[in-house]
Amino acid sequence: MDQTNGTDTTRRVAITAQGGRADIEVDGARIDPSTVKAYSVSHVAGEHPEVLLHVADRGETHWAGMARVAVADLPDPGPAAAVFLDAIDPEALERAALARPDLGTEPYSLTKAMLTQLGEWARGL
């Protein structure tokens, strides 16, 4: 609902997703897939559902219509990374890296294995 003039700005959105591809329609008009790099859908009980389209940087594409716009800075990953790294047991990391089947024999292979292991742990793998 548009709070400024009381008119309803609800739109019909249809998303058909399969694998890594999604077709998006707004009020029956198909959105060019190259103009959207991501989307998210959320719904809080008692409120209208929201669809957030992350627009790709396309110089020739023009969007029209009303939107709620929020501008946010990406959080600095440094503090979270520091907390994660502080919690790592060096002995467990070395054991895990040395036991990796992809551990190579070339220079810096142990460092590469440790970084790969840390990445997997960070992603919960």
XYZ file of N, CA, C and O in Angstrom:
500
model
N 0.840 -1.169 0.000
C 0.000 0.000 0.000
C 0.888 1.237 0.000
O 1.805 1.350 0.781
N 0.596 2.186 -0.859
C 1.346 3.432 -0.911
C 0.808 4.345 0.189
O -0.340 4.780 0.136
N 1.628 4.629 1.182
C 1.184 5.419 2.314
C 1.072 6.908 1.984
O 0.468 7.662 2.725
N 1.654 7.359 0.875
C 1.664 8.787 0.584
C 0.350 9.276 0.013
O -0.093 10.368 0.296
N -0.329 8.456 -0.825
C -1.569 8.940 -1.411
C -2.723 7.956 -1.253
O -3.783 8.176 -1.813
N -2.532 6.857 -0.535
C -3.607 5.927 -0.250
C -3.967 4.986 -1.388
O -4.928 4.258 -1.280
N -3.235 5.004 -2.492
C -3.556 4.106 -3.598
C -2.842 2.779 -3.405
O -1.767 2.712 -2.831
N -3.466 1.721 -3.909
C -2.899 0.377 -3.792
C -1.837 0.183 -4.872
O -2.115 0.362 -6.051
N -0.616 -0.164 -4.468
C 0.473 -0.385 -5.427
C 0.849 -1.854 -5.504
O 1.930 -2.193 -5.952
N -0.055 -2.726 -5.060
C 0.217 -4.153 -5.105
C 0.312 -4.606 -6.555
O -0.506 -4.225 -7.392
N 1.303 -5.421 -6.851
C 1.519 -5.938 -8.201
C 1.468 -7.453 -8.157
O 1.841 -8.081 -7.177
N 1.026 -8.053 -9.251
C 1.043 -9.505 -9.377
C 2.422 -9.905 -9.868
O 2.885 -9.444 -10.908
N 3.113 -10.763 -9.104
C 4.455 -11.223 -9.463
C 4.416 -12.737 -9.572
O 3.912 -13.419 -8.686
N 4.942 -13.244 -10.679
C 5.043 -14.692 -10.868
C 6.505 -15.030 -11.126
O 7.147 -14.413 -11.978
N 7.017 -15.978 -10.370
C 8.399 -16.423 -10.531
C 8.378 -17.925 -10.763
O 7.836 -18.677 -9.956
N 8.942 -18.338 -11.874
C 9.080 -19.747 -12.184
C 10.568 -20.055 -12.182
O 11.297 -19.573 -13.050
N 11.011 -20.796 -11.178
C 12.439 -21.071 -11.032
C 12.700 -22.553 -11.212
O 11.948 -23.393 -10.721
N 13.762 -22.849 -11.941
C 14.184 -24.236 -12.120
C 15.692 -24.225 -12.281
O 16.223 -23.547 -13.157
N 16.366 -24.980 -11.416
C 17.828 -24.992 -11.455
C 18.361 -23.591 -11.172
O 17.927 -22.930 -10.254
N 19.264 -23.127 -11.979
C 19.861 -21.807 -11.789
C 19.174 -20.725 -12.594
O 19.694 -19.622 -12.729
N 17.983 -20.994 -13.126
C 17.293 -20.031 -13.991
C 15.933 -19.695 -13.394
O 15.251 -20.549 -12.841
N 15.531 -18.435 -13.523
C 14.216 -18.012 -13.057
C 13.585 -17.083 -14.082
O 14.246 -16.200 -14.618
N 12.315 -17.320 -14.391
C 11.543 -16.419 -15.236
C 10.652 -15.601 -14.314
O 9.940 -16.152 -13.469
N 10.690 -14.274 -14.476
C 9.950 -13.368 -13.600
C 8.995 -12.546 -14.446
O 9.370 -11.989 -15.475
N 7.744 -12.465 -13.966
C 6.734 -11.620 -14.599
C 6.173 -10.681 -13.549
O 5.924 -11.083 -12.411
N 5.973 -9.422 -13.920
C 5.329 -8.445 -13.053
C 4.100 -7.941 -13.790
O 4.219 -7.400 -14.895
N 2.934 -8.142 -13.196
C 1.652 -7.788 -13.821
C 1.551 -8.353 -15.227
O 1.077 -7.700 -16.148
N 2.027 -9.586 -15.419
C 1.928 -10.266 -16.705
C 3.023 -9.927 -17.692
O 3.115 -10.549 -18.749
N 3.852 -8.948 -17.393
C 4.939 -8.560 -18.302
C 6.213 -9.288 -17.889
O 6.656 -9.189 -16.740
N 6.791 -10.040 -18.828
C 8.015 -10.797 -18.551
C 9.192 -9.838 -18.404
O 9.369 -8.922 -19.201
N 9.997 -10.070 -17.371
C 11.203 -9.279 -17.134
C 12.363 -9.974 -17.836
O 12.547 -11.182 -17.687
N 13.143 -9.218 -18.591
C 14.313 -9.773 -19.273
C 15.250 -10.352 -18.220
O 15.694 -9.644 -17.317
N 15.574 -11.660 -18.297
C 16.421 -12.298 -17.281
C 17.791 -11.639 -17.115
O 18.366 -11.683 -16.039
N 18.297 -11.004 -18.151
C 19.622 -10.384 -18.041
C 19.599 -9.107 -17.206
O 20.642 -8.587 -16.844
N 18.399 -8.586 -16.891
C 18.311 -7.351 -16.124
C 18.212 -7.580 -14.621
O 18.291 -6.642 -13.853
N 18.029 -8.841 -14.206
C 17.913 -9.161 -12.783
C 19.000 -10.158 -12.430
O 19.079 -11.232 -13.019
N 19.858 -9.795 -11.465
C 20.930 -10.719 -11.080
C 20.553 -11.590 -9.891
O 21.173 -12.612 -9.658
N 19.512 -11.198 -9.153
C 19.049 -11.998 -8.016
C 17.684 -11.478 -7.588
O 17.285 -10.373 -7.956
N 16.982 -12.299 -6.819
C 15.714 -11.860 -6.243
C 15.537 -12.539 -4.902
O 16.132 -13.569 -4.623
N 14.716 -11.934 -4.059
C 14.356 -12.569 -2.793
C 12.891 -12.260 -2.518
O 12.363 -11.231 -2.927
N 12.244 -13.187 -1.831
C 10.839 -13.058 -1.483
C 10.722 -13.159 0.028
O 11.323 -14.045 0.640
N 9.964 -12.248 0.626
C 9.751 -12.319 2.070
C 8.290 -11.980 2.370
O 7.626 -11.284 1.606
N 7.822 -12.492 3.488
C 6.449 -12.225 3.891
C 6.364 -12.281 5.404
O 6.664 -13.311 6.010
N 5.964 -11.185 5.999
C 5.758 -11.104 7.436
C 4.257 -11.191 7.666
O 3.478 -10.516 6.976
N 3.843 -12.012 8.596
C 2.414 -12.195 8.874
C 1.744 -10.845 9.092
O 2.261 -9.985 9.801
N 0.606 -10.655 8.441
C -0.147 -9.416 8.589
C 0.276 -8.314 7.638
O -0.327 -7.253 7.623
N 1.302 -8.535 6.864
C 1.780 -7.537 5.914
C 1.763 -8.118 4.508
O 1.669 -9.327 4.324
N 1.875 -7.233 3.522
C 1.948 -7.696 2.140
C 3.276 -8.406 1.906
O 4.313 -7.998 2.442
N 3.291 -9.454 1.079
C 4.569 -10.077 0.694
C 5.399 -9.061 -0.082
O 4.853 -8.156 -0.722
N 6.712 -9.227 -0.026
C 7.620 -8.347 -0.771
C 8.532 -9.181 -1.645
O 9.016 -10.222 -1.228
N 8.747 -8.710 -2.848
C 9.708 -9.306 -3.765
C 10.763 -8.243 -4.017
O 10.450 -7.123 -4.407
N 12.003 -8.606 -3.769
C 13.121 -7.689 -3.979
C 13.898 -8.169 -5.190
O 14.404 -9.290 -5.213
N 13.945 -7.330 -6.232
C 14.702 -7.648 -7.436
C 16.027 -6.909 -7.365
O 16.054 -5.695 -7.194
N 17.123 -7.643 -7.482
C 18.451 -7.053 -7.508
C 18.780 -6.813 -8.976
O 19.014 -7.762 -9.727
N 18.763 -5.559 -9.376
C 18.889 -5.206 -10.787
C 20.344 -5.268 -11.220
O 21.232 -4.748 -10.550
N 20.565 -5.922 -12.354
C 21.900 -5.978 -12.939
C 22.222 -4.622 -13.549
O 21.330 -3.856 -13.910
N 23.482 -4.319 -13.673
C 23.921 -3.046 -14.237
C 23.849 -3.130 -15.760
O 24.768 -3.614 -16.407
N 22.732 -2.691 -16.317
C 22.530 -2.713 -17.764
C 22.240 -1.295 -18.228
O 21.218 -0.711 -17.873
N 23.114 -0.726 -19.033
C 22.976 0.651 -19.476
C 21.751 0.906 -20.320
O 21.178 1.990 -20.296
N 21.289 -0.053 -21.092
C 20.169 0.135 -22.013
C 18.819 -0.158 -21.379
O 17.781 0.147 -21.955
N 18.792 -0.750 -20.204
C 17.538 -1.163 -19.587
C 16.956 -0.025 -18.758
O 17.666 0.634 -18.015
N 15.657 0.184 -18.914
C 14.970 1.222 -18.139
C 13.869 0.566 -17.327
O 13.098 -0.237 -17.842
N 13.803 0.921 -16.048
C 12.772 0.410 -15.163
C 11.827 1.556 -14.849
O 12.239 2.686 -14.662
N 10.556 1.237 -14.767
C 9.566 2.249 -14.421
C 8.650 1.684 -13.353
O 8.394 0.486 -13.313
N 8.139 2.549 -12.510
C 7.202 2.116 -11.489
C 7.636 2.596 -10.123
O 8.662 3.246 -9.972
N 6.823 2.272 -9.145
C 7.124 2.692 -7.785
C 7.902 1.604 -7.083
O 7.715 0.427 -7.363
N 8.752 2.003 -6.177
C 9.542 1.029 -5.430
C 9.922 1.622 -4.087
O 10.068 2.828 -3.950
N 10.079 0.748 -3.127
C 10.671 1.157 -1.868
C 12.169 0.934 -2.029
O 12.598 -0.171 -2.351
N 12.957 1.957 -1.834
C 14.391 1.863 -2.074
C 15.120 1.957 -0.748
O 14.843 2.820 0.072
N 16.047 1.038 -0.553
C 16.906 1.075 0.629
C 18.349 0.997 0.150
O 18.677 0.183 -0.704
N 19.165 1.861 0.672
C 20.577 1.865 0.317
C 21.345 1.450 1.561
O 21.153 2.007 2.637
N 22.188 0.457 1.403
C 22.940 -0.036 2.551
C 24.367 -0.332 2.131
O 24.626 -0.727 0.998
N 25.271 -0.095 3.032
C 26.658 -0.464 2.802
C 26.828 -1.925 3.185
O 26.214 -2.403 4.146
N 27.655 -2.629 2.436
C 27.960 -4.004 2.805
C 28.766 -3.993 4.095
O 29.651 -3.151 4.271
N 28.471 -4.907 5.000
C 29.207 -4.923 6.262
C 30.672 -5.296 6.031
O 30.998 -6.060 5.128
N 31.531 -4.740 6.856
C 32.953 -5.053 6.801
C 33.146 -6.489 7.288
O 32.784 -6.815 8.421
N 33.689 -7.386 6.461
C 33.833 -8.778 6.878
C 34.975 -8.994 7.876
O 35.070 -10.059 8.481
N 35.821 -8.004 8.051
C 36.993 -8.156 8.911
C 36.695 -8.607 10.333
O 37.266 -9.593 10.804
N 35.807 -7.920 11.058
C 35.533 -8.330 12.440
C 34.983 -9.755 12.543
O 35.393 -10.511 13.418
N 34.078 -10.134 11.652
C 33.528 -11.499 11.699
C 34.612 -12.516 11.366
O 34.681 -13.589 11.978
N 35.480 -12.187 10.412
C 36.577 -13.095 10.058
C 37.532 -13.248 11.238
O 38.016 -14.354 11.509
N 37.798 -12.156 11.941
C 38.703 -12.221 13.091
C 38.135 -13.120 14.188
O 38.867 -13.929 14.775
N 36.842 -13.013 14.448
C 36.202 -13.868 15.459
C 36.297 -15.333 15.028
O 36.621 -16.214 15.829
N 36.017 -15.603 13.738
C 36.098 -16.961 13.211
C 37.510 -17.513 13.367
O 37.715 -18.619 13.867
N 38.512 -16.748 12.949
C 39.902 -17.217 13.004
C 40.394 -17.401 14.436
O 41.168 -18.321 14.714
N 39.937 -16.537 15.350
C 40.327 -16.672 16.759
C 39.823 -17.987 17.353
O 40.411 -18.517 18.291
N 38.738 -18.522 16.802
C 38.152 -19.755 17.334
C 38.783 -21.016 16.740
O 38.461 -22.121 17.170
N 39.698 -20.866 15.792
C 40.306 -22.027 15.136
C 41.395 -22.628 16.012
O 42.275 -21.928 16.506
N 41.340 -23.934 16.199
C 42.388 -24.673 16.901
C 43.486 -24.968 15.884
O 43.249 -25.698 14.911
N 44.687 -24.426 16.048
C 45.757 -24.618 15.060
C 46.089 -26.093 14.820
O 46.347 -26.497 13.688
N 46.055 -26.891 15.879
C 46.355 -28.314 15.729
C 45.291 -29.004 14.874
O 45.603 -29.799 13.981
N 44.024 -28.686 15.118
C 42.936 -29.284 14.331
C 43.018 -28.847 12.872
O 42.783 -29.650 11.963
N 43.390 -27.590 12.645
C 43.526 -27.105 11.274
C 44.650 -27.835 10.554
O 44.487 -28.287 9.413
N 45.783 -27.976 11.212
C 46.913 -28.669 10.579
C 46.570 -30.127 10.284
O 46.852 -30.625 9.194
N 45.930 -30.799 11.248
C 45.531 -32.196 11.031
C 44.576 -32.318 9.847
O 44.727 -33.188 8.995
N 43.578 -31.438 9.810
C 42.582 -31.491 8.732
C 43.224 -31.207 7.380
O 42.923 -31.869 6.380
N 44.126 -30.227 7.323
C 44.782 -29.885 6.057
C 45.681 -31.017 5.578
O 45.697 -31.346 4.382
N 46.431 -31.633 6.488
C 47.320 -32.732 6.101
C 46.549 -33.982 5.679
O 47.061 -34.791 4.908
N 45.315 -34.110 6.139
C 44.514 -35.286 5.795
C 43.678 -35.084 4.522
O 43.003 -36.011 4.079
N 43.738 -33.907 3.948
C 42.923 -33.624 2.759
C 43.404 -34.452 1.569
O 44.602 -34.530 1.310
N 42.481 -35.028 0.818
C 42.883 -35.805 -0.365
C 43.431 -34.922 -1.483
O 44.157 -35.400 -2.343
N 43.131 -33.623 -1.449
C 43.622 -32.724 -2.496
C 44.923 -32.018 -2.106
O 45.370 -31.118 -2.810
N 45.557 -32.453 -1.001
C 46.834 -31.865 -0.596
C 47.892 -32.216 -1.634
O 48.121 -33.386 -1.932
N 48.506 -31.202 -2.187
C 49.517 -31.429 -3.216
C 50.915 -31.463 -2.648
O 51.131 -31.413 -1.437
N 51.887 -31.538 -3.542
C 53.300 -31.565 -3.136
C 54.047 -30.342 -3.638
O 55.230 -30.193 -3.356
N 53.370 -29.485 -4.373
C 54.018 -28.285 -4.899
C 54.211 -27.253 -3.781
O 53.640 -27.390 -2.699
N 55.048 -26.237 -4.036
C 55.255 -25.204 -3.017
C 53.914 -24.577 -2.592
O 53.023 -24.393 -3.419
N 53.793 -24.294 -1.336
C 52.627 -23.648 -0.737
C 51.369 -24.522 -0.723
O 50.278 -24.033 -0.463
N 51.512 -25.815 -1.001
C 50.329 -26.684 -1.035
C 49.693 -26.827 0.349
O 48.469 -26.937 0.452
N 50.496 -26.820 1.406
C 49.922 -26.908 2.749
C 49.124 -25.640 3.064
O 48.017 -25.712 3.604
N 49.661 -24.490 2.691
C 48.938 -23.233 2.910
C 47.640 -23.232 2.123
O 46.585 -22.850 2.639
N 47.691 -23.679 0.876
C 46.483 -23.758 0.048
C 45.468 -24.699 0.687
O 44.265 -24.386 0.747
N 45.922 -25.850 1.194
C 45.019 -26.802 1.842
C 44.403 -26.195 3.100
O 43.213 -26.394 3.372
N 45.192 -25.446 3.859
C 44.669 -24.815 5.074
C 43.624 -23.760 4.723
O 42.575 -23.676 5.370
N 43.888 -22.951 3.705
C 42.920 -21.934 3.303
C 41.636 -22.573 2.777
O 40.532 -22.094 3.067
N 41.770 -23.651 2.027
C 40.593 -24.369 1.538
C 39.806 -24.928 2.709
O 38.571 -24.832 2.750
N 40.510 -25.515 3.684
C 39.850 -26.076 4.866
C 39.130 -24.983 5.648
O 37.982 -25.170 6.064
N 39.770 -23.845 5.847
C 39.142 -22.737 6.571
C 37.885 -22.261 5.850
O 36.864 -21.979 6.487
N 37.955 -22.190 4.524
C 36.776 -21.800 3.746
C 35.627 -22.760 3.920
O 34.466 -22.361 4.066
N 35.944 -24.046 3.910
C 34.895 -25.066 4.106
C 34.300 -24.968 5.495
O 33.075 -25.049 5.674
N 35.151 -24.802 6.492
C 34.636 -24.650 7.859
C 33.756 -23.405 7.966
O 32.724 -23.412 8.636
N 34.160 -22.308 7.321
C 33.386 -21.068 7.376
C 32.007 -21.251 6.750
O 31.027 -20.648 7.199
N 31.914 -22.091 5.727
C 30.632 -22.356 5.068
C 29.863 -23.494 5.737
O 28.781 -23.870 5.280
N 30.406 -24.040 6.818
C 29.731 -25.095 7.549
C 29.848 -26.466 6.910
O 29.069 -27.373 7.190
N 30.823 -26.654 6.030
C 30.997 -27.943 5.363
C 31.895 -28.860 6.159
O 32.702 -28.480 6.931
